[in-house]
Tab-separated table of C-alpha atoms in Angstrom:
chain	number	residue	atom	x	y	z
A	146	MET	CA	-73.905	25.234	132.779
A	147	LYS	CA	-71.062	27.506	131.741
A	148	GLU	CA	-70.759	28.791	135.331
A	149	ASN	CA	-70.474	25.239	136.632
A	150	SER	CA	-67.685	24.399	134.262
A	151	GLY	CA	-65.909	27.629	135.281
A	152	LEU	CA	-66.108	26.646	138.933
A	153	LYS	CA	-64.915	23.180	138.090
A	154	ARG	CA	-61.931	24.565	136.215
A	155	THR	CA	-61.075	26.901	139.100
A	156	TRP	CA	-61.310	24.012	141.557
A	157	LEU	CA	-59.204	21.819	139.291
A	158	SER	CA	-56.512	24.481	138.955
A	159	PHE	CA	-56.501	24.986	142.728
A	160	VAL	CA	-56.313	21.260	143.464
A	161	VAL	CA	-53.522	20.681	140.938
A	162	SER	CA	-51.461	23.595	142.318
A	163	PHE	CA	-52.106	22.544	145.904
A	164	LYS	CA	-51.196	18.908	145.235
A	165	GLU	CA	-48.071	19.994	143.394
A	166	LYS	CA	-46.921	22.035	146.395
A	167	MET	CA	-47.920	19.430	148.958
A	168	ARG	CA	-46.068	16.694	147.071
A	169	ASN	CA	-42.843	18.587	147.706
A	170	PRO	CA	-41.775	17.159	151.089
A	171	ILE	CA	-39.109	19.825	151.640
A	172	LEU	CA	-41.599	22.636	151.142
A	173	VAL	CA	-44.249	21.046	153.360
A	174	SER	CA	-41.781	20.351	156.139
A	175	LEU	CA	-40.404	23.886	155.946
A	176	ILE	CA	-43.876	25.455	155.943
A	177	LEU	CA	-44.751	23.526	159.070
A	178	PHE	CA	-41.400	23.171	160.786
A	179	LEU	CA	-39.949	26.692	160.550
A	180	PRO	CA	-42.747	28.593	162.325
A	181	ALA	CA	-43.146	25.755	164.807
A	182	TYR	CA	-39.430	25.780	165.609
A	183	PHE	CA	-39.381	29.548	166.076
A	184	ILE	CA	-42.430	29.548	168.344
A	185	PHE	CA	-41.265	26.502	170.306
A	186	ILE	CA	-37.750	27.840	170.910
A	187	ALA	CA	-39.117	31.265	171.829
A	188	GLY	CA	-41.381	29.608	174.385
A	189	ARG	CA	-38.388	27.866	175.929
A	190	VAL	CA	-35.831	30.658	176.089
A	191	MET	CA	-37.684	33.820	177.058
A	192	PRO	CA	-36.713	35.289	180.426
A	193	GLU	CA	-39.170	34.903	183.299
A	194	GLU	CA	-39.875	38.587	183.566
A	195	GLU	CA	-42.959	40.702	183.117
A	196	VAL	CA	-43.572	43.502	180.679
A	197	PHE	CA	-46.165	46.271	180.839
A	198	ILE	CA	-48.784	45.996	178.094
A	199	ASN	CA	-49.963	49.490	177.241
A	200	HIS	CA	-53.092	48.309	175.485
A	201	LEU	CA	-54.291	46.259	178.466
A	202	GLY	CA	-52.813	48.437	181.185
A	203	GLU	CA	-51.296	45.491	183.045
A	204	MET	CA	-48.126	43.409	183.389
A	205	LYS	CA	-47.786	40.068	181.566
A	206	GLU	CA	-45.086	37.392	181.303
A	207	ILE	CA	-42.670	38.356	178.532
A	208	GLY	CA	-42.603	34.754	177.203
A	209	ASP	CA	-46.407	34.654	176.861
A	210	VAL	CA	-46.491	38.017	175.114
A	211	PHE	CA	-43.672	37.013	172.773
A	212	GLN	CA	-45.408	33.777	171.778
A	213	ALA	CA	-48.819	35.407	171.392
A	214	THR	CA	-47.443	38.146	169.153
A	215	PHE	CA	-44.926	36.033	167.202
A	216	THR	CA	-47.344	33.274	166.248
A	217	PRO	CA	-49.081	35.611	163.774
A	218	VAL	CA	-45.682	37.014	162.724
A	219	THR	CA	-44.323	33.580	161.779
A	220	ALA	CA	-47.550	32.521	160.052
A	221	SER	CA	-47.495	35.810	158.124
A	222	LEU	CA	-43.866	35.315	157.049
A	223	VAL	CA	-44.641	31.932	155.484
A	224	THR	CA	-47.890	33.027	153.815
A	225	SER	CA	-46.349	36.224	152.516
A	226	ILE	CA	-43.306	34.480	150.997
A	227	PHE	CA	-45.752	31.988	149.508
A	228	GLY	CA	-47.835	34.841	148.060
A	229	LEU	CA	-44.701	36.391	146.559
A	230	TYR	CA	-43.675	33.182	144.821
A	231	THR	CA	-47.250	32.484	143.725
A	232	VAL	CA	-46.900	35.549	141.529
A	233	LEU	CA	-43.253	35.055	140.556
A	234	GLU	CA	-43.414	31.351	139.723
A	235	ALA	CA	-46.885	31.085	138.213
A	236	ARG	CA	-46.358	33.630	135.428
A	237	ASP	CA	-45.736	31.104	132.660
A	238	ALA	CA	-48.326	28.648	133.953
A	239	ASP	CA	-50.908	31.448	134.099
A	240	LYS	CA	-50.212	32.404	130.496
A	241	ARG	CA	-50.682	28.804	129.392
A	242	LEU	CA	-53.918	28.481	131.356
A	243	LEU	CA	-55.268	31.672	129.771
A	244	ILE	CA	-54.470	30.344	126.303
A	245	SER	CA	-56.175	27.061	127.121
A	246	GLY	CA	-59.423	28.835	127.973
A	247	TYR	CA	-59.204	29.869	131.630
A	248	SER	CA	-60.640	33.279	132.410
A	249	SER	CA	-58.707	35.788	134.508
A	250	HIS	CA	-61.177	35.562	137.412
A	251	GLU	CA	-60.845	31.760	137.479
A	252	LEU	CA	-57.083	32.149	137.780
A	253	LEU	CA	-57.520	34.776	140.466
A	254	LEU	CA	-59.750	32.512	142.533
A	255	SER	CA	-57.380	29.601	142.154
A	256	ARG	CA	-54.223	31.516	143.133
A	257	PHE	CA	-55.804	33.388	146.033
A	258	GLY	CA	-57.396	30.114	147.155
A	259	MET	CA	-53.905	28.635	147.378
A	260	ILE	CA	-52.702	31.506	149.552
A	261	PHE	CA	-55.731	31.076	151.795
A	262	ALA	CA	-55.138	27.320	152.080
A	263	VAL	CA	-51.496	27.838	153.038
A	264	GLY	CA	-52.583	30.509	155.534
A	265	VAL	CA	-55.023	28.060	157.184
A	266	LEU	CA	-52.399	25.304	157.275
A	267	VAL	CA	-49.635	27.451	158.762
A	268	SER	CA	-51.930	29.231	161.232
A	269	THR	CA	-53.331	25.943	162.525
A	270	PHE	CA	-49.935	24.319	162.941
A	271	SER	CA	-48.339	27.415	164.501
A	272	LEU	CA	-51.205	27.696	166.962
A	273	ALA	CA	-50.919	24.030	167.907
A	274	ILE	CA	-47.221	24.452	168.675
A	275	MET	CA	-47.798	27.669	170.594
A	276	MET	CA	-50.325	25.905	172.810
A	277	ILE	CA	-47.619	23.594	174.157
A	278	SER	CA	-46.507	26.445	176.389
A	279	PHE	CA	-49.156	29.178	176.095
A	280	SER	CA	-52.943	29.091	175.685
A	281	PRO	CA	-54.765	32.251	174.640
A	282	ASP	CA	-57.853	33.155	176.685
A	283	ASN	CA	-60.083	33.416	173.617
A	284	LEU	CA	-58.842	30.585	171.409
A	285	PRO	CA	-61.294	30.745	168.456
A	286	ALA	CA	-60.896	34.513	168.112
A	287	PHE	CA	-57.120	34.232	168.464
A	288	PHE	CA	-56.987	31.648	165.677
A	289	MET	CA	-59.103	33.855	163.424
A	290	MET	CA	-56.744	36.769	164.062
A	291	VAL	CA	-53.663	34.664	163.254
A	292	LEU	CA	-55.378	33.615	160.034
A	293	LEU	CA	-56.369	37.199	159.258
A	294	PHE	CA	-52.768	38.288	159.836
A	295	SER	CA	-51.428	35.652	157.448
A	296	ILE	CA	-53.968	36.440	154.742
A	297	ILE	CA	-53.259	40.184	154.968
A	298	TYR	CA	-49.530	39.559	154.578
A	299	GLY	CA	-50.085	36.801	152.013
A	300	HIS	CA	-51.865	39.364	149.853
A	301	ILE	CA	-49.138	41.934	150.516
A	302	GLY	CA	-46.730	39.243	149.247
A	303	VAL	CA	-48.760	39.131	146.014
A	304	ILE	CA	-48.508	42.915	145.657
A	305	ILE	CA	-44.747	42.884	146.303
A	306	GLY	CA	-44.271	39.954	143.897
A	307	THR	CA	-45.968	41.917	141.140
A	308	LEU	CA	-43.779	44.980	141.712
A	309	MET	CA	-40.351	43.527	142.544
A	310	ASP	CA	-38.060	40.637	141.693
A	311	LYS	CA	-37.373	37.796	144.122
A	312	MET	CA	-34.371	39.191	145.988
A	313	ALA	CA	-35.758	42.651	146.672
A	314	GLY	CA	-39.175	41.058	147.261
A	315	VAL	CA	-38.034	38.575	149.908
A	316	TYR	CA	-36.002	41.281	151.627
A	317	THR	CA	-38.905	43.720	151.622
A	318	ILE	CA	-41.294	41.113	153.019
A	319	LEU	CA	-38.977	40.117	155.836
A	320	LEU	CA	-38.252	43.710	156.724
A	321	LEU	CA	-41.899	44.783	156.521
A	322	ILE	CA	-43.231	41.965	158.694
A	323	THR	CA	-40.350	42.084	161.172
A	324	MET	CA	-40.526	45.848	161.560
A	325	ASP	CA	-44.303	46.260	161.470
A	326	ALA	CA	-45.670	43.201	163.259
A	327	GLY	CA	-42.522	42.150	165.141
A	328	ILE	CA	-41.169	45.483	166.378
A	329	PHE	CA	-43.477	48.499	165.971
A	330	GLN	CA	-46.705	46.757	167.027
A	331	SER	CA	-45.065	44.565	169.650
A	332	PRO	CA	-46.072	45.508	173.183
A	333	ILE	CA	-42.646	44.249	174.291
A	334	PHE	CA	-40.624	46.677	172.192
A	335	LEU	CA	-42.742	49.776	171.728
A	336	GLN	CA	-43.487	51.071	175.203
A	337	GLU	CA	-45.130	54.380	174.378
A	338	GLU	CA	-48.279	55.529	172.596
A	339	PRO	CA	-47.678	54.726	168.908
A	340	ALA	CA	-47.143	57.611	166.512
A	341	LEU	CA	-49.566	58.181	163.629
A	342	TRP	CA	-47.257	56.522	161.069
A	343	ILE	CA	-47.206	53.362	163.172
A	344	ARG	CA	-50.986	53.359	163.459
A	345	ILE	CA	-51.420	53.307	159.681
A	346	LEU	CA	-49.234	50.227	159.199
A	347	PRO	CA	-51.150	47.011	158.305
A	348	ALA	CA	-50.434	45.141	161.552
A	349	TYR	CA	-51.512	47.877	163.995
A	350	HIS	CA	-55.208	47.033	164.398
A	351	PRO	CA	-54.847	43.230	164.044
A	352	MET	CA	-52.071	43.153	166.673
A	353	ASN	CA	-54.223	45.015	169.188
A	354	VAL	CA	-56.937	42.384	168.735
A	355	VAL	CA	-54.345	39.582	168.977
A	356	VAL	CA	-53.200	40.968	172.334
A	357	GLU	CA	-56.803	41.180	173.563
A	358	THR	CA	-57.716	37.661	172.449
A	359	SER	CA	-54.542	36.351	174.092
A	360	PHE	CA	-55.222	37.773	177.535
A	361	LEU	CA	-58.965	38.534	177.636
A	362	ASP	CA	-62.062	36.349	177.216
A	363	SER	CA	-63.756	38.791	174.902
A	364	ILE	CA	-62.834	41.349	172.274
A	365	GLU	CA	-63.371	44.761	173.834
A	366	SER	CA	-62.033	46.971	171.046
A	367	ILE	CA	-64.608	46.408	168.354
A	368	GLY	CA	-63.094	49.386	166.517
A	369	HIS	CA	-59.741	47.584	166.169
A	370	LEU	CA	-61.539	44.463	164.943
A	371	ALA	CA	-63.554	46.409	162.374
A	372	LEU	CA	-60.452	48.238	161.161
A	373	SER	CA	-58.541	44.923	160.972
A	374	LEU	CA	-61.230	43.626	158.629
A	375	ALA	CA	-61.032	46.887	156.686
A	376	VAL	CA	-57.255	46.414	156.286
A	377	LEU	CA	-57.873	42.872	155.025
A	378	PHE	CA	-60.493	44.166	152.593
A	379	LEU	CA	-58.276	46.973	151.246
A	380	VAL	CA	-55.185	44.792	150.867
A	381	THR	CA	-57.245	42.065	149.173
A	382	ILE	CA	-58.814	44.524	146.719
A	383	LEU	CA	-55.397	45.965	145.891
A	384	ALA	CA	-53.760	42.533	145.494
A	385	VAL	CA	-56.610	41.237	143.326
A	386	TYR	CA	-56.514	44.361	141.154
A	387	ILE	CA	-52.723	44.238	140.687
A	388	PHE	CA	-52.778	40.491	140.010
A	389	TRP	CA	-55.669	40.934	137.561
A	390	LEU	CA	-53.744	43.680	135.712
A	391	ARG	CA	-50.742	41.367	135.448
A	392	VAL	CA	-52.823	38.463	134.183
A	393	LYS	CA	-54.530	40.738	131.643
A	394	SER	CA	-51.203	42.059	130.358
B	127	MET	CA	-6.561	24.549	138.763
B	128	ILE	CA	-8.381	27.911	138.977
B	129	ASP	CA	-8.605	29.969	135.800
B	130	LYS	CA	-7.965	33.514	137.108
B	131	GLY	CA	-9.265	35.186	133.960
B	132	MET	CA	-12.536	33.306	134.084
B	133	VAL	CA	-12.990	34.016	137.795
B	134	THR	CA	-12.332	37.753	137.340
B	135	THR	CA	-14.716	37.972	134.402
B	136	GLY	CA	-17.333	35.949	136.267
B	137	VAL	CA	-17.113	38.106	139.391
B	138	ARG	CA	-17.295	41.296	137.333
B	139	TYR	CA	-20.327	39.982	135.445
B	140	ASN	CA	-22.083	38.860	138.650
B	141	LEU	CA	-21.487	42.233	140.308
B	142	MET	CA	-22.701	44.149	137.268
B	143	THR	CA	-25.839	42.009	137.130
B	144	PHE	CA	-26.476	42.634	140.815
B	145	PHE	CA	-25.803	46.371	140.878
B	146	ARG	CA	-27.626	47.084	137.607
B	147	ASN	CA	-30.904	45.995	139.156
B	148	PRO	CA	-32.486	49.170	140.596
B	149	PHE	CA	-34.458	47.171	143.170
B	150	ASN	CA	-31.257	45.624	144.521
B	151	LEU	CA	-29.650	49.050	144.792
B	152	ALA	CA	-32.712	50.476	146.518
B	153	ALA	CA	-32.781	47.500	148.888
B	154	LEU	CA	-29.097	47.985	149.682
B	155	ILE	CA	-29.581	51.569	150.799
B	156	LEU	CA	-33.191	52.055	151.871
B	157	LEU	CA	-33.804	48.856	153.785
B	158	PRO	CA	-30.807	49.131	156.165
B	159	LEU	CA	-31.921	52.705	156.808
B	160	ILE	CA	-35.427	51.540	157.754
B	161	ALA	CA	-34.138	48.613	159.855
B	162	ILE	CA	-31.539	50.604	161.813
B	163	GLU	CA	-33.588	53.754	162.370
B	164	GLY	CA	-36.807	51.781	163.008
B	165	MET	CA	-35.371	49.377	165.561
B	166	GLY	CA	-33.471	52.230	167.212
B	167	TYR	CA	-36.694	54.192	167.551
B	168	ALA	CA	-38.793	51.289	168.869
B	169	LEU	CA	-36.272	50.010	171.406
B	170	GLY	CA	-35.501	53.584	172.402
B	171	THR	CA	-38.949	53.728	174.011
B	172	MET	CA	-38.086	50.863	176.371
B	173	PRO	CA	-37.067	51.900	179.877
B	174	GLU	CA	-34.180	49.457	180.261
B	175	LEU	CA	-32.952	46.131	178.952
B	176	PRO	CA	-31.807	43.698	181.634
B	177	GLY	CA	-28.234	42.460	181.117
B	178	ILE	CA	-27.547	44.943	178.313
B	179	ILE	CA	-24.842	47.574	178.787
B	180	ALA	CA	-25.827	49.764	175.832
B	181	MET	CA	-28.661	52.284	175.923
B	182	PRO	CA	-31.929	50.825	174.560
B	183	GLU	CA	-31.817	53.017	171.434
B	184	GLU	CA	-28.226	51.974	170.738
B	185	GLU	CA	-29.231	48.344	171.252
B	186	GLY	CA	-32.050	48.802	168.749
B	187	ARG	CA	-29.698	50.317	166.177
B	188	MET	CA	-27.308	47.412	166.733
B	189	MET	CA	-30.132	44.910	166.171
B	190	GLY	CA	-31.110	46.729	162.978
B	191	ALA	CA	-27.537	46.828	161.650
B	192	LEU	CA	-26.902	43.140	162.382
B	193	PHE	CA	-30.255	42.189	160.881
B	194	SER	CA	-29.909	44.070	157.608
B	195	THR	CA	-26.211	43.242	157.147
B	196	SER	CA	-26.726	39.543	157.725
B	197	PHE	CA	-29.898	39.026	155.769
B	198	LEU	CA	-28.913	40.973	152.677
B	199	THR	CA	-25.608	39.142	152.256
B	200	GLY	CA	-27.231	35.811	153.091
B	201	LEU	CA	-29.897	36.335	150.478
B	202	MET	CA	-27.272	37.347	147.941
B	203	GLY	CA	-25.351	34.126	148.688
B	204	LEU	CA	-28.507	32.049	148.423
B	205	PHE	CA	-29.613	33.413	145.059
B	206	GLN	CA	-26.042	33.395	143.712
B	207	VAL	CA	-25.937	29.633	144.206
B	208	ILE	CA	-29.508	28.817	143.171
B	209	SER	CA	-29.669	30.974	140.063
B	210	SER	CA	-26.215	30.074	138.831
B	211	ARG	CA	-26.691	26.299	138.569
B	212	GLU	CA	-27.290	26.295	134.819
B	213	ALA	CA	-24.542	28.839	134.163
B	214	ASP	CA	-22.159	26.811	136.333
B	215	ARG	CA	-22.818	23.680	134.316
B	216	ARG	CA	-21.929	25.536	131.121
B	217	LEU	CA	-18.865	27.181	132.671
B	218	ASN	CA	-17.699	23.802	133.921
B	219	VAL	CA	-17.985	22.394	130.395
B	220	VAL	CA	-15.755	25.191	129.050
B	221	GLY	CA	-13.140	24.517	131.725
B	222	GLY	CA	-14.183	26.544	134.755
B	223	GLY	CA	-13.625	23.730	137.250
B	224	ARG	CA	-15.642	23.197	140.415
B	225	PHE	CA	-13.350	25.156	142.716
B	226	GLY	CA	-13.013	27.948	140.176
B	227	LEU	CA	-16.789	28.303	140.118
B	228	LEU	CA	-17.033	28.210	143.898
B	229	PHE	CA	-14.243	30.771	144.176
B	230	MET	CA	-16.112	33.008	141.729
B	231	ARG	CA	-19.385	32.815	143.676
B	232	VAL	CA	-17.719	33.316	147.060
B	233	SER	CA	-15.698	36.302	145.780
B	234	THR	CA	-18.881	37.953	144.505
B	235	ILE	CA	-20.605	37.375	147.835
B	236	LEU	CA	-17.620	38.772	149.765
B	237	ILE	CA	-17.475	41.939	147.632
B	238	VAL	CA	-21.206	42.524	148.044
B	239	GLY	CA	-20.769	41.715	151.757
B	240	ILE	CA	-18.122	44.440	152.116
B	241	PHE	CA	-20.404	46.893	150.314
B	242	VAL	CA	-23.365	45.966	152.535
B	243	THR	CA	-21.167	46.279	155.635
B	244	MET	CA	-20.009	49.778	154.688
B	245	ILE	CA	-23.547	51.007	154.004
B	246	ASN	CA	-24.807	49.624	157.297
B	247	TYR	CA	-21.817	51.069	159.130
B	248	LEU	CA	-22.408	54.539	157.681
B	249	ILE	CA	-26.103	54.468	158.560
B	250	PHE	CA	-25.412	52.999	161.989
B	251	ILE	CA	-22.917	55.679	163.094
B	252	ARG	CA	-25.332	58.485	162.174
B	253	GLY	CA	-27.141	57.957	165.456
B	254	VAL	CA	-24.424	56.794	167.851
B	255	ASP	CA	-21.055	58.015	168.994
B	256	PRO	CA	-19.101	54.738	169.083
B	257	ALA	CA	-16.056	54.081	171.237
B	258	SER	CA	-14.349	52.081	168.477
B	259	HIS	CA	-15.185	52.297	164.774
B	260	HIS	CA	-12.860	49.372	164.014
B	261	LEU	CA	-14.823	46.994	166.214
B	262	ILE	CA	-18.091	48.022	164.580
B	263	VAL	CA	-16.735	47.333	161.094
B	264	LEU	CA	-15.185	44.061	162.300
B	265	SER	CA	-18.475	42.932	163.817
B	266	LEU	CA	-20.643	43.811	160.806
B	267	LEU	CA	-18.154	42.334	158.373
B	268	SER	CA	-17.982	39.040	160.253
B	269	VAL	CA	-21.791	38.787	160.321
B	270	SER	CA	-21.878	39.567	156.639
B	271	ILE	CA	-19.330	36.844	155.773
B	272	MET	CA	-21.061	34.282	158.012
B	273	TYR	CA	-24.410	34.841	156.368
B	274	GLY	CA	-22.828	34.815	152.912
B	275	PHE	CA	-21.615	31.280	153.695
B	276	PHE	CA	-25.012	30.411	155.169
B	277	GLY	CA	-26.548	31.546	151.890
B	278	VAL	CA	-24.225	29.229	149.955
B	279	ILE	CA	-24.980	26.278	152.268
B	280	ILE	CA	-28.754	26.787	152.127
B	281	GLY	CA	-28.637	27.371	148.376
B	282	VAL	CA	-26.826	24.065	147.839
B	283	ILE	CA	-28.935	22.008	150.268
B	284	VAL	CA	-32.312	23.561	149.388
B	285	PRO	CA	-31.780	24.573	145.750
B	286	HIS	CA	-35.184	26.220	145.159
B	287	ASP	CA	-36.089	29.882	145.514
B	288	LEU	CA	-39.187	29.468	147.678
B	289	GLU	CA	-37.774	26.882	150.072
B	290	GLY	CA	-34.375	28.598	150.325
B	291	SER	CA	-35.999	31.976	150.999
B	292	LEU	CA	-38.111	30.483	153.794
B	293	VAL	CA	-35.069	29.021	155.542
B	294	MET	CA	-33.098	32.263	155.188
B	295	VAL	CA	-35.993	34.424	156.415
B	296	PHE	CA	-36.499	32.345	159.539
B	297	LEU	CA	-32.802	32.048	160.280
B	298	ALA	CA	-32.376	35.834	160.123
B	299	ASP	CA	-35.524	36.553	162.131
B	300	MET	CA	-34.773	34.056	164.888
B	301	ASP	CA	-31.202	35.263	165.029
B	302	VAL	CA	-32.133	38.917	165.453
B	303	PHE	CA	-34.660	38.255	168.225
B	304	LEU	CA	-33.103	35.329	170.069
B	305	GLY	CA	-29.398	35.484	169.259
B	306	SER	CA	-28.542	39.153	169.452
B	307	GLY	CA	-28.879	39.269	173.205
B	308	VAL	CA	-31.740	41.759	173.427
B	309	PHE	CA	-33.492	39.296	175.733
B	310	GLU	CA	-31.675	37.796	178.674
B	311	THR	CA	-32.163	34.208	177.562
B	312	GLU	CA	-30.235	31.041	178.305
B	313	GLU	CA	-26.606	31.613	177.314
B	314	TRP	CA	-26.032	28.276	175.508
B	315	ILE	CA	-28.946	28.850	173.157
B	316	GLN	CA	-27.798	32.372	172.352
B	317	ARG	CA	-24.315	31.093	171.562
B	318	THR	CA	-25.656	28.814	168.832
B	319	PHE	CA	-26.945	31.773	166.811
B	320	PRO	CA	-24.477	33.231	164.294
B	321	THR	CA	-24.809	36.862	165.339
B	322	HIS	CA	-24.225	36.185	169.035
B	323	TYR	CA	-20.471	36.819	169.197
B	324	PRO	CA	-20.424	39.575	166.560
B	325	SER	CA	-23.202	41.306	168.507
B	326	ARG	CA	-20.996	41.255	171.615
B	327	ILE	CA	-18.129	42.797	169.595
B	328	LEU	CA	-20.534	45.416	168.265
B	329	GLU	CA	-21.739	46.224	171.771
B	330	GLU	CA	-18.154	46.672	172.963
B	331	GLY	CA	-17.396	48.820	169.935
B	332	VAL	CA	-20.298	51.116	170.776
B	333	VAL	CA	-19.995	51.326	174.544
B	334	GLU	CA	-16.489	50.611	175.824
B	335	GLY	CA	-14.128	50.243	172.897
B	336	THR	CA	-12.447	47.279	174.589
B	337	PHE	CA	-11.521	44.228	172.573
B	338	THR	CA	-12.361	40.818	174.043
B	339	SER	CA	-10.338	38.286	172.110
B	340	ASP	CA	-12.734	35.426	172.965
B	341	TYR	CA	-15.550	37.059	171.037
B	342	ALA	CA	-13.328	37.539	167.985
B	343	LEU	CA	-11.969	34.013	168.312
B	344	PHE	CA	-15.409	32.431	168.427
B	345	SER	CA	-16.599	34.597	165.527
B	346	ILE	CA	-13.635	33.438	163.450
B	347	LEU	CA	-14.243	29.826	164.489
B	348	TYR	CA	-17.887	30.142	163.437
B	349	MET	CA	-16.748	31.519	160.076
B	350	ILE	CA	-14.223	28.715	159.564
B	351	VAL	CA	-16.860	26.088	160.354
B	352	LEU	CA	-19.313	27.694	157.926
B	353	PHE	CA	-16.664	28.088	155.228
B	354	THR	CA	-15.619	24.444	155.591
B	355	ALA	CA	-19.239	23.325	155.534
B	356	ALA	CA	-19.999	25.438	152.446
B	357	LEU	CA	-16.919	24.109	150.667
B	358	SER	CA	-17.628	20.455	151.536
B	359	ILE	CA	-21.322	20.597	150.694
B	360	PHE	CA	-20.659	22.405	147.417
B	361	TYR	CA	-17.917	19.894	146.512
B	362	VAL	CA	-20.023	16.817	147.308
B	363	THR	CA	-23.234	18.011	145.648
B	364	SER	CA	-21.550	19.506	142.591
B	365	ARG	CA	-20.060	16.091	141.705
B	366	GLY	CA	-23.527	15.046	140.602
B	367	ASP	CA	-24.364	18.362	138.965
B	368	LEU	CA	-21.100	19.257	137.300
B	369	GLY	CA	-19.451	15.882	136.921
């Protein structure tokens, strides 16, 4: 009985927060429009040249590669900024909910549920826009990887939001995602075997799987997939722990 | 009528608030270092960049410098406007005046912009031997001022942290990848991005040291348009807020 009411409260908190965000037309349009605009424009303006993809050992159209790799980047940017502000803006609300009888794990579920919901929304919309000019060979797996990317960075946003204020936090998120997912893991920019420090960044394994699902029917590097899930697991554990510590304090 | 004393005090207070925050200071120094060195390293592995006269590593360092200079000042402008709404209302009541307040915010952004420009310049020249230092400073400073005005415009139109941050993040990211000229894309689209002309000046400053007046002219025009837009939007919207 008690468990049911706990679940109900968690669901209620999630629904109220979600409705509150979705009732803000500016926020909804930005969440959907900004990644879509980036992906759409990129699809239109890329030069008709080919680039060698180290991981696949073959040449691919630069526009296709850019869209395939920047769809998860844009989805991650939105989810991560959302994760950051989930922590920064919900501090007072969380305190009030705790006083009114919510437990810390109910709050955790509600807040992380919000990040997941935004991740699903942005990933779906970004993918739909990308498919106007590029279709990945393994669509379901590609979508799952875009979602995985956004959740990993959404949770990193939570970690950054707990440690920094908004200005340093937004800057760090943009720099981290742009440098890691956009530059270091991009087959367009990095044309040599990645150094060890690049291989331990969060986007390394997921980006390899993204490239495979974009241009191959099946996932051949099961190791990259397993390590992508491990990255998600580690980042989630860390974000949950840091958020839980903050709620407890 | 602008109250000089109030503006000076306001600017000093804003700067102290900004520089006292250790995270802001760390961001000012560490993040440009990561952006410039990181992009220089990654693009340095590319064999060649079609249509680009600089070496790939130099091009990467240029991308990094433009990116960190623009975004940091833009973000500063954005949060200056958003977080100062309440304070502005109070200052207006005690006689600050709308233009006095705008002048105070813009002055703060410009001073931080100059600081950001100098840090990025010093990090940038560690790895390149530029043909003209003046052109590099000119380019970075113009990007910094443009994005400061962008920050003001976005902060007035989208006066919420989350929404404003999203717009600024995407503007900076699209600009660095599509506007800086690293890809040989359609010229008219590149020209619409704010860093396009400053990136050409930067490239000339690194490689040839020649000064093409058109690039400077268009950069200045871009700045004037942004300044006028920021001024008009602030004036119109603040009528409701400040009375």
